[in-house]
Coordinates of C-alpha atoms and ligand atoms in Angstrom, one line a residue:
M14 CA 197.0 79.7 -22.5
S15 CA 198.2 78.3 -25.9
C16 CA 197.8 74.9 -27.6
V17 CA 198.1 73.1 -30.6
I18 CA 194.6 71.1 -31.8
H19 CA 194.7 67.5 -33.4
W20 CA 190.9 67.6 -34.7
F21 CA 189.8 64.0 -35.4
R22 CA 187.7 63.6 -38.3
D23 CA 187.1 60.0 -39.8
D24 CA 190.9 59.1 -38.8
L25 CA 189.7 57.8 -34.9
R26 CA 193.0 56.1 -34.7
V27 CA 196.3 56.7 -32.6
S28 CA 198.0 54.7 -35.5
D29 CA 199.4 55.4 -38.7
N30 CA 197.7 59.1 -37.9
P31 CA 200.5 61.5 -39.7
A32 CA 197.7 64.4 -38.9
L33 CA 198.4 63.3 -35.2
R34 CA 202.0 62.9 -35.0
A35 CA 202.3 66.3 -36.9
A36 CA 199.9 68.0 -34.3
A37 CA 202.2 66.5 -31.3
A38 CA 205.4 67.1 -32.7
E39 CA 204.2 70.8 -33.3
A40 CA 202.9 70.7 -29.8
R41 CA 206.3 69.4 -28.3
A42 CA 208.7 71.8 -30.8
R43 CA 206.7 75.0 -29.2
G44 CA 206.5 73.7 -25.5
V45 CA 202.5 74.2 -25.4
P46 CA 200.1 71.7 -25.1
L47 CA 198.0 69.3 -27.5
L48 CA 194.5 68.9 -27.3
P49 CA 192.7 66.4 -29.2
V50 CA 189.2 67.0 -30.4
C51 CA 186.6 65.7 -32.4
A52 CA 183.1 67.0 -32.9
W53 CA 179.3 65.6 -32.1
D54 CA 176.8 67.8 -34.4
P55 CA 173.7 66.9 -32.6
A56 CA 171.7 68.1 -35.9
Q57 CA 173.0 64.5 -37.2
A58 CA 170.3 63.1 -35.0
L59 CA 167.3 65.0 -36.8
A60 CA 165.4 64.7 -40.1
T61 CA 166.4 65.5 -43.3
R62 CA 164.7 66.2 -46.9
W63 CA 164.6 62.5 -47.2
V64 CA 164.7 60.8 -44.0
P65 CA 163.8 60.8 -40.4
Q66 CA 167.2 60.8 -38.7
R67 CA 170.7 61.9 -40.6
M68 CA 172.5 59.4 -38.8
G69 CA 170.3 56.1 -37.3
P70 CA 170.8 54.6 -34.1
H71 CA 173.0 51.7 -35.2
R72 CA 175.4 54.5 -36.6
Q73 CA 175.0 56.2 -33.7
A74 CA 176.0 53.1 -31.5
W75 CA 178.9 52.0 -33.5
L76 CA 180.4 56.2 -33.7
A77 CA 179.9 56.1 -29.9
G78 CA 181.8 53.1 -29.1
S79 CA 184.5 54.2 -31.6
L80 CA 184.9 57.5 -30.0
Q81 CA 185.0 55.8 -26.4
A82 CA 187.7 53.6 -28.0
L83 CA 189.1 56.7 -29.2
D84 CA 189.5 58.1 -25.8
A85 CA 190.9 54.9 -23.9
E86 CA 193.9 54.9 -26.7
L87 CA 194.7 58.4 -25.8
Q88 CA 194.7 58.1 -22.4
A89 CA 197.0 55.4 -22.6
L90 CA 199.0 57.7 -24.0
G91 CA 198.6 60.3 -21.3
S92 CA 196.2 62.4 -23.4
R93 CA 192.0 62.6 -23.8
L94 CA 189.8 63.5 -26.0
L95 CA 187.6 66.4 -26.0
V96 CA 184.1 66.0 -27.6
L97 CA 182.5 69.3 -28.8
R98 CA 178.8 68.8 -29.0
G99 CA 177.9 71.1 -32.2
A100 CA 178.4 71.8 -35.9
P101 CA 182.5 71.3 -36.4
A102 CA 182.3 74.8 -38.4
A103 CA 181.0 76.5 -35.5
M104 CA 182.6 74.6 -32.9
L105 CA 186.1 74.8 -33.9
P106 CA 186.4 78.7 -34.2
A107 CA 185.2 78.7 -30.7
L108 CA 187.7 76.2 -29.7
L109 CA 190.8 78.1 -31.8
S110 CA 189.9 81.3 -30.0
A111 CA 189.0 80.1 -26.2
T112 CA 192.1 78.5 -26.3
Q113 CA 194.3 80.7 -28.3
A114 CA 195.5 77.9 -30.1
V115 CA 198.5 78.5 -32.4
A116 CA 197.9 75.8 -34.9
L117 CA 195.5 73.0 -35.7
H118 CA 196.2 69.2 -37.8
A119 CA 193.6 67.6 -39.2
E120 CA 192.8 65.2 -42.3
S121 CA 192.0 66.2 -45.2
L122 CA 188.8 65.0 -46.5
P123 CA 187.3 65.7 -50.6
A124 CA 183.5 65.5 -50.0
P125 CA 181.9 69.1 -50.2
Q126 CA 180.2 69.4 -47.1
E127 CA 183.6 68.1 -45.0
A128 CA 185.6 70.2 -47.5
D129 CA 183.5 73.4 -46.9
D130 CA 184.0 72.9 -42.7
A131 CA 187.4 72.8 -43.6
R132 CA 187.6 76.2 -45.3
R133 CA 185.5 77.8 -42.2
V134 CA 187.6 76.4 -39.9
E135 CA 190.7 77.9 -41.8
R136 CA 189.1 81.1 -42.4
A137 CA 188.2 81.9 -38.5
A138 CA 191.8 80.4 -37.6
K139 CA 193.2 82.8 -40.0
R140 CA 191.2 85.9 -38.2
L141 CA 192.8 84.6 -34.9
G142 CA 196.6 84.1 -36.2
A143 CA 196.6 80.0 -35.8
R144 CA 197.9 78.0 -38.6
C145 CA 195.8 74.9 -40.1
H146 CA 197.4 71.9 -41.8
W147 CA 195.5 69.4 -43.7
H148 CA 196.6 66.1 -43.9
W149 CA 196.1 64.0 -47.1
Q150 CA 195.8 60.4 -45.0
S151 CA 192.5 58.7 -45.8
T152 CA 193.5 56.7 -49.2
M153 CA 196.3 53.8 -49.7
L154 CA 198.1 55.8 -52.2
A155 CA 199.7 58.9 -51.8
L156 CA 198.5 61.7 -54.0
E157 CA 202.2 62.8 -54.9
D158 CA 202.7 58.9 -56.1
L159 CA 199.6 59.1 -58.5
P160 CA 200.7 58.5 -62.2
F161 CA 198.4 61.8 -63.1
S162 CA 197.1 64.7 -61.6
V163 CA 193.8 64.7 -59.8
N164 CA 192.5 66.8 -62.6
Q165 CA 193.3 64.1 -64.7
L166 CA 192.0 61.1 -63.1
P167 CA 190.7 58.5 -65.3
A168 CA 187.0 58.6 -65.5
L169 CA 186.4 54.7 -65.8
F170 CA 187.6 52.8 -62.4
T171 CA 189.3 50.0 -64.8
A172 CA 191.4 52.9 -66.7
F173 CA 191.8 54.2 -63.2
R174 CA 193.2 50.5 -61.9
Q175 CA 195.5 50.0 -65.2
Q176 CA 197.1 53.2 -64.8
V177 CA 198.1 52.6 -61.1
E178 CA 199.3 49.1 -61.6
Q179 CA 201.3 49.6 -64.8
A180 CA 203.3 52.4 -62.8
G181 CA 203.9 50.2 -60.1
V182 CA 202.4 52.3 -57.7
R183 CA 202.8 51.1 -53.9
P184 CA 200.5 52.0 -51.2
R185 CA 202.2 54.4 -48.6
A186 CA 203.7 52.1 -45.4
P187 CA 201.6 52.6 -42.0
L188 CA 203.3 54.6 -39.2
P189 CA 203.3 53.0 -35.6
A190 CA 201.2 54.9 -32.8
P191 CA 203.2 57.4 -30.7
E192 CA 204.8 55.9 -27.9
A193 CA 203.6 59.1 -25.9
L194 CA 201.7 62.1 -26.3
P195 CA 201.9 65.7 -25.0
P196 CA 199.6 66.3 -22.0
V197 CA 196.2 68.2 -22.8
P198 CA 195.6 71.8 -21.3
T199 CA 193.6 72.1 -18.2
L200 CA 190.2 72.1 -19.5
D201 CA 187.9 73.8 -16.9
A202 CA 190.2 76.5 -17.2
L203 CA 189.8 76.8 -21.1
W204 CA 186.4 76.3 -21.8
D205 CA 184.0 79.1 -20.9
P206 CA 180.7 78.4 -23.1
A207 CA 179.3 81.5 -22.7
A208 CA 182.2 83.3 -24.3
A209 CA 182.6 80.7 -26.9
L210 CA 178.6 81.0 -28.1
A211 CA 179.0 84.9 -28.3
Q212 CA 182.3 84.1 -30.1
A213 CA 180.7 81.7 -32.6
Q214 CA 177.5 83.9 -33.2
G215 CA 179.9 86.8 -34.0
D216 CA 181.5 84.7 -36.7
G217 CA 178.1 84.3 -38.2
H218 CA 177.3 81.0 -36.6
A219 CA 174.1 81.8 -35.0
D220 CA 172.9 78.1 -35.5
L221 CA 175.3 76.9 -32.8
G222 CA 172.9 75.7 -30.2
E223 CA 173.7 74.9 -26.9
P224 CA 178.0 74.5 -26.9
R225 CA 178.9 71.9 -24.3
P226 CA 182.3 70.6 -24.1
H227 CA 182.5 67.0 -23.4
L228 CA 185.6 65.4 -21.9
G229 CA 186.0 61.4 -22.8
H230 CA 182.9 59.6 -22.2
T231 CA 180.4 58.8 -25.2
P232 CA 178.9 62.0 -27.2
L233 CA 175.6 61.1 -27.4
N234 CA 172.7 59.2 -25.3
P235 CA 173.5 55.9 -26.6
P236 CA 170.2 54.8 -28.6
A237 CA 167.5 52.7 -26.2
A238 CA 168.3 49.1 -26.1
A239 CA 164.6 48.5 -27.3
V240 CA 165.5 50.1 -30.6
L241 CA 169.2 48.5 -30.9
R242 CA 168.4 44.8 -29.7
P243 CA 171.0 42.8 -30.5
D244 CA 170.1 40.8 -33.7
A245 CA 171.7 37.2 -33.7
R246 CA 171.1 37.6 -37.6
S247 CA 173.4 40.1 -37.9
S248 CA 176.7 40.1 -40.3
F249 CA 178.1 42.4 -38.5
P250 CA 177.3 41.8 -34.8
F251 CA 178.9 44.7 -33.3
H252 CA 177.6 43.5 -30.0
L253 CA 179.8 41.0 -29.9
P254 CA 183.9 41.2 -28.3
A255 CA 185.1 40.2 -31.7
F256 CA 183.4 43.0 -33.6
A257 CA 184.5 45.9 -31.2
A258 CA 184.4 49.5 -32.2
G259 CA 187.8 51.1 -32.2
E260 CA 191.2 50.4 -33.5
R261 CA 192.3 47.4 -31.2
G262 CA 188.6 45.9 -32.5
A263 CA 190.0 46.6 -36.1
Q264 CA 193.7 45.2 -35.9
A265 CA 192.1 42.2 -33.7
H266 CA 189.8 41.7 -36.5
L267 CA 192.6 42.0 -39.1
A268 CA 194.9 39.3 -37.4
Q269 CA 192.1 36.8 -36.7
Y270 CA 190.6 37.5 -40.9
T271 CA 194.4 36.5 -41.8
K272 CA 195.0 33.7 -39.3
R273 CA 192.5 32.1 -40.8
L274 CA 193.8 32.7 -44.4
L275 CA 190.1 34.3 -45.1
P276 CA 191.7 36.6 -48.0
H277 CA 192.6 33.0 -50.1
S278 CA 188.6 32.4 -50.1
Y279 CA 187.6 36.1 -50.7
K280 CA 187.2 35.9 -54.5
A281 CA 184.8 33.4 -54.3
T282 CA 182.8 34.4 -51.5
R283 CA 182.6 38.2 -51.8
N284 CA 179.0 37.6 -53.7
G285 CA 177.4 36.1 -50.2
L286 CA 174.3 37.5 -48.6
S287 CA 174.9 36.3 -44.9
G288 CA 177.0 35.5 -42.0
T289 CA 180.3 37.0 -40.8
D290 CA 183.4 35.7 -43.4
F291 CA 182.0 35.8 -46.9
S292 CA 183.7 39.3 -47.4
S293 CA 186.2 41.0 -45.3
K294 CA 184.3 43.4 -43.3
F295 CA 186.7 46.0 -42.8
S296 CA 184.1 48.9 -43.7
P297 CA 182.8 49.5 -40.5
W298 CA 186.5 50.4 -39.1
L299 CA 187.5 52.1 -42.3
A300 CA 184.6 54.6 -42.2
T301 CA 185.8 56.1 -38.7
G302 CA 188.9 55.7 -39.6
A303 CA 189.6 53.2 -36.6
L304 CA 191.4 51.2 -39.6
S305 CA 193.2 53.0 -42.1
A306 CA 193.2 51.9 -46.0
A307 CA 197.0 51.7 -45.5
Q308 CA 197.0 49.4 -42.6
A309 CA 194.5 47.1 -44.3
I310 CA 196.6 46.7 -47.6
A311 CA 199.5 46.3 -45.2
A312 CA 197.8 43.5 -43.4
I313 CA 196.8 41.6 -47.0
H314 CA 200.5 42.2 -48.3
D315 CA 202.1 40.6 -45.3
F316 CA 199.4 37.6 -45.4
E317 CA 200.9 37.8 -49.1
A318 CA 204.5 37.5 -48.2
E319 CA 203.6 34.7 -45.5
H320 CA 201.0 32.3 -47.3
G321 CA 201.5 33.2 -51.4
A322 CA 199.2 35.6 -53.3
S323 CA 196.3 34.2 -54.5
D324 CA 193.1 35.7 -56.7
G325 CA 191.4 36.3 -53.3
S326 CA 194.0 38.4 -51.8
H327 CA 194.5 40.4 -54.7
W328 CA 190.9 41.2 -55.6
L329 CA 191.0 42.9 -51.7
W330 CA 193.4 44.9 -53.5
F331 CA 191.3 45.8 -56.1
E332 CA 188.3 46.0 -54.3
L333 CA 190.0 48.9 -52.0
L334 CA 191.1 50.9 -55.4
W335 CA 187.1 51.3 -55.7
R336 CA 187.3 52.9 -52.4
E337 CA 190.3 55.1 -53.6
H338 CA 189.0 56.4 -56.9
F339 CA 185.7 57.3 -55.4
R340 CA 187.7 59.5 -52.7
L341 CA 189.4 60.8 -55.7
L342 CA 186.4 61.8 -57.8
H343 CA 185.1 63.5 -55.1
L344 CA 188.2 65.6 -54.8
Q345 CA 188.2 66.2 -58.6
H346 CA 184.4 66.9 -59.0
G347 CA 183.4 67.9 -55.3
A348 CA 179.6 69.4 -54.9
A349 CA 178.8 68.3 -59.0
L350 CA 178.4 64.7 -57.4
F351 CA 175.6 65.9 -55.3
R352 CA 173.2 67.3 -58.0
A353 CA 170.2 65.4 -58.8
R354 CA 171.5 64.8 -62.3
G355 CA 175.1 64.1 -60.7
L356 CA 178.0 64.5 -63.8
S357 CA 175.0 63.6 -66.5
Q358 CA 173.2 65.9 -68.5
Q359 CA 169.9 63.8 -67.6
P360 CA 167.1 65.5 -65.7
T361 CA 166.1 65.4 -62.6
P362 CA 164.8 62.0 -61.3
P363 CA 161.2 61.4 -60.3
H364 CA 160.5 60.1 -57.0
D365 CA 157.5 58.1 -55.7
E366 CA 157.4 58.5 -51.5
D367 CA 154.5 55.9 -51.1
A368 CA 157.1 53.5 -52.8
F369 CA 160.0 55.0 -51.3
L370 CA 158.8 54.5 -47.9
S371 CA 157.7 50.5 -48.6
W372 CA 161.5 50.2 -49.9
C373 CA 162.7 51.5 -46.5
E374 CA 160.3 49.6 -44.4
G375 CA 161.3 46.5 -47.0
R376 CA 158.0 46.1 -47.9
T377 CA 158.2 46.4 -52.0
G378 CA 156.3 42.8 -52.4
E379 CA 159.8 41.8 -54.0
A380 CA 161.2 39.0 -51.6
L381 CA 164.7 39.2 -51.8
V382 CA 165.0 43.0 -51.9
D383 CA 162.9 42.9 -49.2
A384 CA 164.9 41.0 -47.1
G385 CA 167.8 43.1 -47.7
M386 CA 165.8 46.0 -46.4
R387 CA 164.7 44.1 -43.5
E388 CA 168.2 43.1 -42.5
L389 CA 169.6 47.0 -42.9
A390 CA 166.7 48.1 -40.7
A391 CA 167.4 45.9 -38.2
T392 CA 171.4 45.7 -38.1
G393 CA 172.8 48.7 -39.8
W394 CA 174.5 46.2 -42.4
L395 CA 173.8 45.0 -46.1
S396 CA 176.5 43.0 -48.4
N397 CA 177.7 44.5 -51.3
R398 CA 175.6 42.3 -53.8
L399 CA 172.5 43.6 -51.9
R400 CA 173.3 47.1 -52.0
Q401 CA 173.5 46.4 -55.6
L402 CA 170.1 45.1 -55.8
V403 CA 168.5 46.9 -53.6
A404 CA 169.9 50.4 -55.1
S405 CA 169.1 49.3 -58.8
H406 CA 165.4 48.6 -57.6
L407 CA 164.7 51.9 -56.0
I408 CA 166.1 53.5 -58.9
H409 CA 164.9 51.6 -62.0
D410 CA 162.2 49.5 -60.9
L411 CA 160.2 51.8 -58.5
A412 CA 161.3 55.4 -60.2
C413 CA 162.4 57.1 -57.0
D414 CA 165.3 59.4 -56.7
W415 CA 168.7 58.0 -56.2
R416 CA 169.4 60.8 -53.6
A417 CA 166.7 59.3 -51.3
G418 CA 168.7 56.2 -51.4
A419 CA 171.8 57.3 -50.6
A420 CA 170.2 59.3 -47.6
W421 CA 168.6 56.6 -46.1
F422 CA 172.1 54.4 -46.5
E423 CA 173.6 57.2 -45.2
S424 CA 171.1 57.2 -42.3
R425 CA 171.3 53.2 -41.5
L426 CA 174.7 52.0 -42.6
I427 CA 177.3 51.5 -39.6
D428 CA 180.2 51.7 -42.6
F429 CA 178.5 54.8 -44.3
D430 CA 181.3 56.7 -46.3
V431 CA 180.0 59.8 -47.9
H432 CA 182.3 58.6 -50.9
S433 CA 181.8 55.2 -51.2
N434 CA 178.1 55.7 -50.6
Q435 CA 177.6 58.5 -53.3
G436 CA 179.7 56.7 -55.7
N437 CA 178.0 53.8 -55.9
W438 CA 174.7 55.3 -55.8
L439 CA 175.7 57.4 -58.7
Y440 CA 177.2 54.4 -60.7
I441 CA 174.1 52.6 -60.3
A442 CA 171.9 55.5 -61.4
G443 CA 174.3 56.1 -64.4
R444 CA 174.6 59.8 -63.1
G445 CA 178.4 59.3 -62.5
T446 CA 181.4 58.7 -64.7
D447 CA 180.7 55.3 -66.1
P448 CA 179.3 55.6 -69.7
R449 CA 177.2 52.6 -69.5
G450 CA 174.1 55.0 -68.3
G451 CA 173.4 53.0 -65.3
R452 CA 172.9 49.3 -63.9
R453 CA 169.9 47.6 -63.7
F454 CA 169.8 44.4 -61.6
N455 CA 166.9 41.5 -62.3
P456 CA 165.7 41.1 -59.1
D457 CA 164.6 37.3 -60.6
K458 CA 168.1 36.3 -62.0
Q459 CA 169.9 37.9 -58.5
T460 CA 167.6 35.8 -56.4
R461 CA 168.2 32.5 -58.7
D462 CA 172.2 33.0 -58.4
H463 CA 172.3 34.3 -54.5
D464 CA 169.6 33.2 -52.9
P465 CA 168.7 29.8 -54.9
Q466 CA 167.1 28.2 -51.7
G467 CA 165.4 30.9 -50.2
A468 CA 168.0 30.9 -47.3
H469 CA 168.5 34.9 -46.8
R470 CA 164.6 35.5 -47.5
R471 CA 163.4 32.6 -45.0
L472 CA 166.1 34.6 -42.2
W473 CA 164.2 37.8 -42.9
G474 CA 160.8 36.5 -43.2
T475 CA 159.9 37.6 -46.8
A476 CA 160.3 33.8 -48.7
Ligands
FAD10 C1 174.5 51.7 -53.3 C2 175.6 51.1 -52.6 C3 176.2 52.2 -51.1 C4 177.4 51.9 -50.9 N1 177.7 52.4 -49.7 C5 178.9 52.4 -48.9 C6 179.4 53.2 -47.8 O1 179.0 54.1 -47.2 N2 180.6 52.6 -47.3 C7 181.1 51.8 -47.9 O2 182.4 51.8 -47.1 N3 181.2 51.0 -48.5 C8 179.6 51.3 -49.6 N4 179.2 50.6 -50.4 C9 180.4 49.3 -50.8 C10 180.5 47.9 -50.3 O3 179.2 47.7 -50.7 C11 180.7 48.1 -49.1 O4 182.4 48.7 -49.2 C12 181.1 46.2 -48.7 O5 180.0 45.9 -49.1 C13 181.7 46.6 -47.2 O6 181.9 45.2 -47.0 P1 183.2 44.5 -46.5 O7 184.4 45.6 -45.7 O8 183.1 43.3 -45.9 O9 183.5 44.4 -48.0 P2 184.9 43.8 -49.2 O10 184.0 43.2 -49.9 O11 185.4 42.4 -47.8 O12 185.7 44.4 -49.6 C14 187.2 44.9 -49.0 C15 186.9 46.9 -49.0 O13 187.0 46.9 -50.5 C16 186.4 48.7 -50.7 N5 185.0 48.1 -51.3 C17 184.6 46.9 -51.6 N6 183.5 47.3 -52.5 C18 183.2 48.6 -52.9 C19 182.9 49.7 -53.6 N7 181.8 49.3 -54.4 N8 182.7 50.9 -53.3 C20 184.1 51.0 -52.5 N9 184.5 50.5 -52.0 C21 184.4 49.2 -51.9 C22 185.6 48.7 -49.1 O14 186.4 49.8 -48.1 C23 185.4 47.5 -48.5 O15 185.7 47.6 -47.0 C24 178.4 50.7 -51.5 C25 178.0 50.0 -52.4 C26 176.6 50.3 -53.1 C27 176.1 49.3 -53.9

């Protein structure tokens, strides 16, 4: 048996997915089935150096919903999703071998862990005589359209934005969903767990665990309802149909966001703390890839064509450029961004475990910080303004290691994106590319400016 594999990573969508299209085209040209897969690594639910669970319950639930939605999209196109339980760098080689796949297509991701996974899959594919094709598709702008090479990426965001705008770089146009996909191979026939395990161990992946292919359906045991009680105070209430995971949810959200003319008021409201409308709320769908950045900006440009451009609509482009800049910084600097000193020459930061725990649990005694931390723990969401404040408080007031804070955000945020998270934490810690030596946000001033009546603090019981 033979097939072409499409490995879904942070691109859980069928529309605007050049890698999926290329995989389907190759399968058709070779007359072989197309096997769409993704890997759910149970190790994600385990403790790390900093936190009790690398992926907490809200993010697990959001991801599970996103995978279910993707499987439904694939079924509508005549395909299915195979969810592999295990580390991608172990499971993909085992699957390539078990299916005698001729090729694998996947999106290219610049963060070091993701890039390393890809290298390991590529090495295994080479040994097996299969070809890997990596597609850069997670930014709005194509790499070849940038007016500089990645090695010459402007270190400062403002210089980056100005050069992109002066060169008139346009985002790439999003692709429609394919009308149909080639059929999947017969899965019972292709998968022999014992053989797959032996194969993976032979490849040096002894930590594989139990490889269990799982067709369709949720790959994880959804977190207990008690842990995930819907919280009516949430600013991203994803238990409601209007915030459904997956690309239909994303498209419906974009449509209502522009129909209600919200891009016009974005610049004025973006520093809000609570509510569903003060910012675009694109990020949870962008994080799983249910929405591509190219689709998001295309919707804003369509909006501008119909209703006119405004400061607000332009500011969304500006913010999406921050996302681009952080991804490109990962392409340029890779693992250096994950060192304690980041790109700086500063010593390893101090750390106070008790202070860190009080921060995580929202009991530092700083009322607005505590409100934000309780909100994050209860809902998996936090406004940008409070992300900045709580990060600054942990680093600059509680003298804790910024990597612990980044790890807590990774565990809790439903929109966790390694590139944006790492980039923002480095920026506030003063260990990234910004020359200003870090950003401290004064809690008193932030409280006066953004929660003068105490509404947010009362909402989260810290007033
Ligand atoms: C310490 C810290 C950690 C963060 N971690 C993440 C993360 O893990 N995932 C994540 O998506 N964002 C992260 N952000 C950035 C930002 O807070 C969120 O993107 C934003 O709050 C998401 O809400 P929204 O979609 O309504 O954003 P909007 O304000 O409506 O902005 C539109 C889009 O622009 C992009 N954007 C906006 N601000 C930023 C920014 N500062 N950096 C990068 N992209 C931006 C996002 O894609 C966002 O969806 C972090 C910010 C801080 C200060």
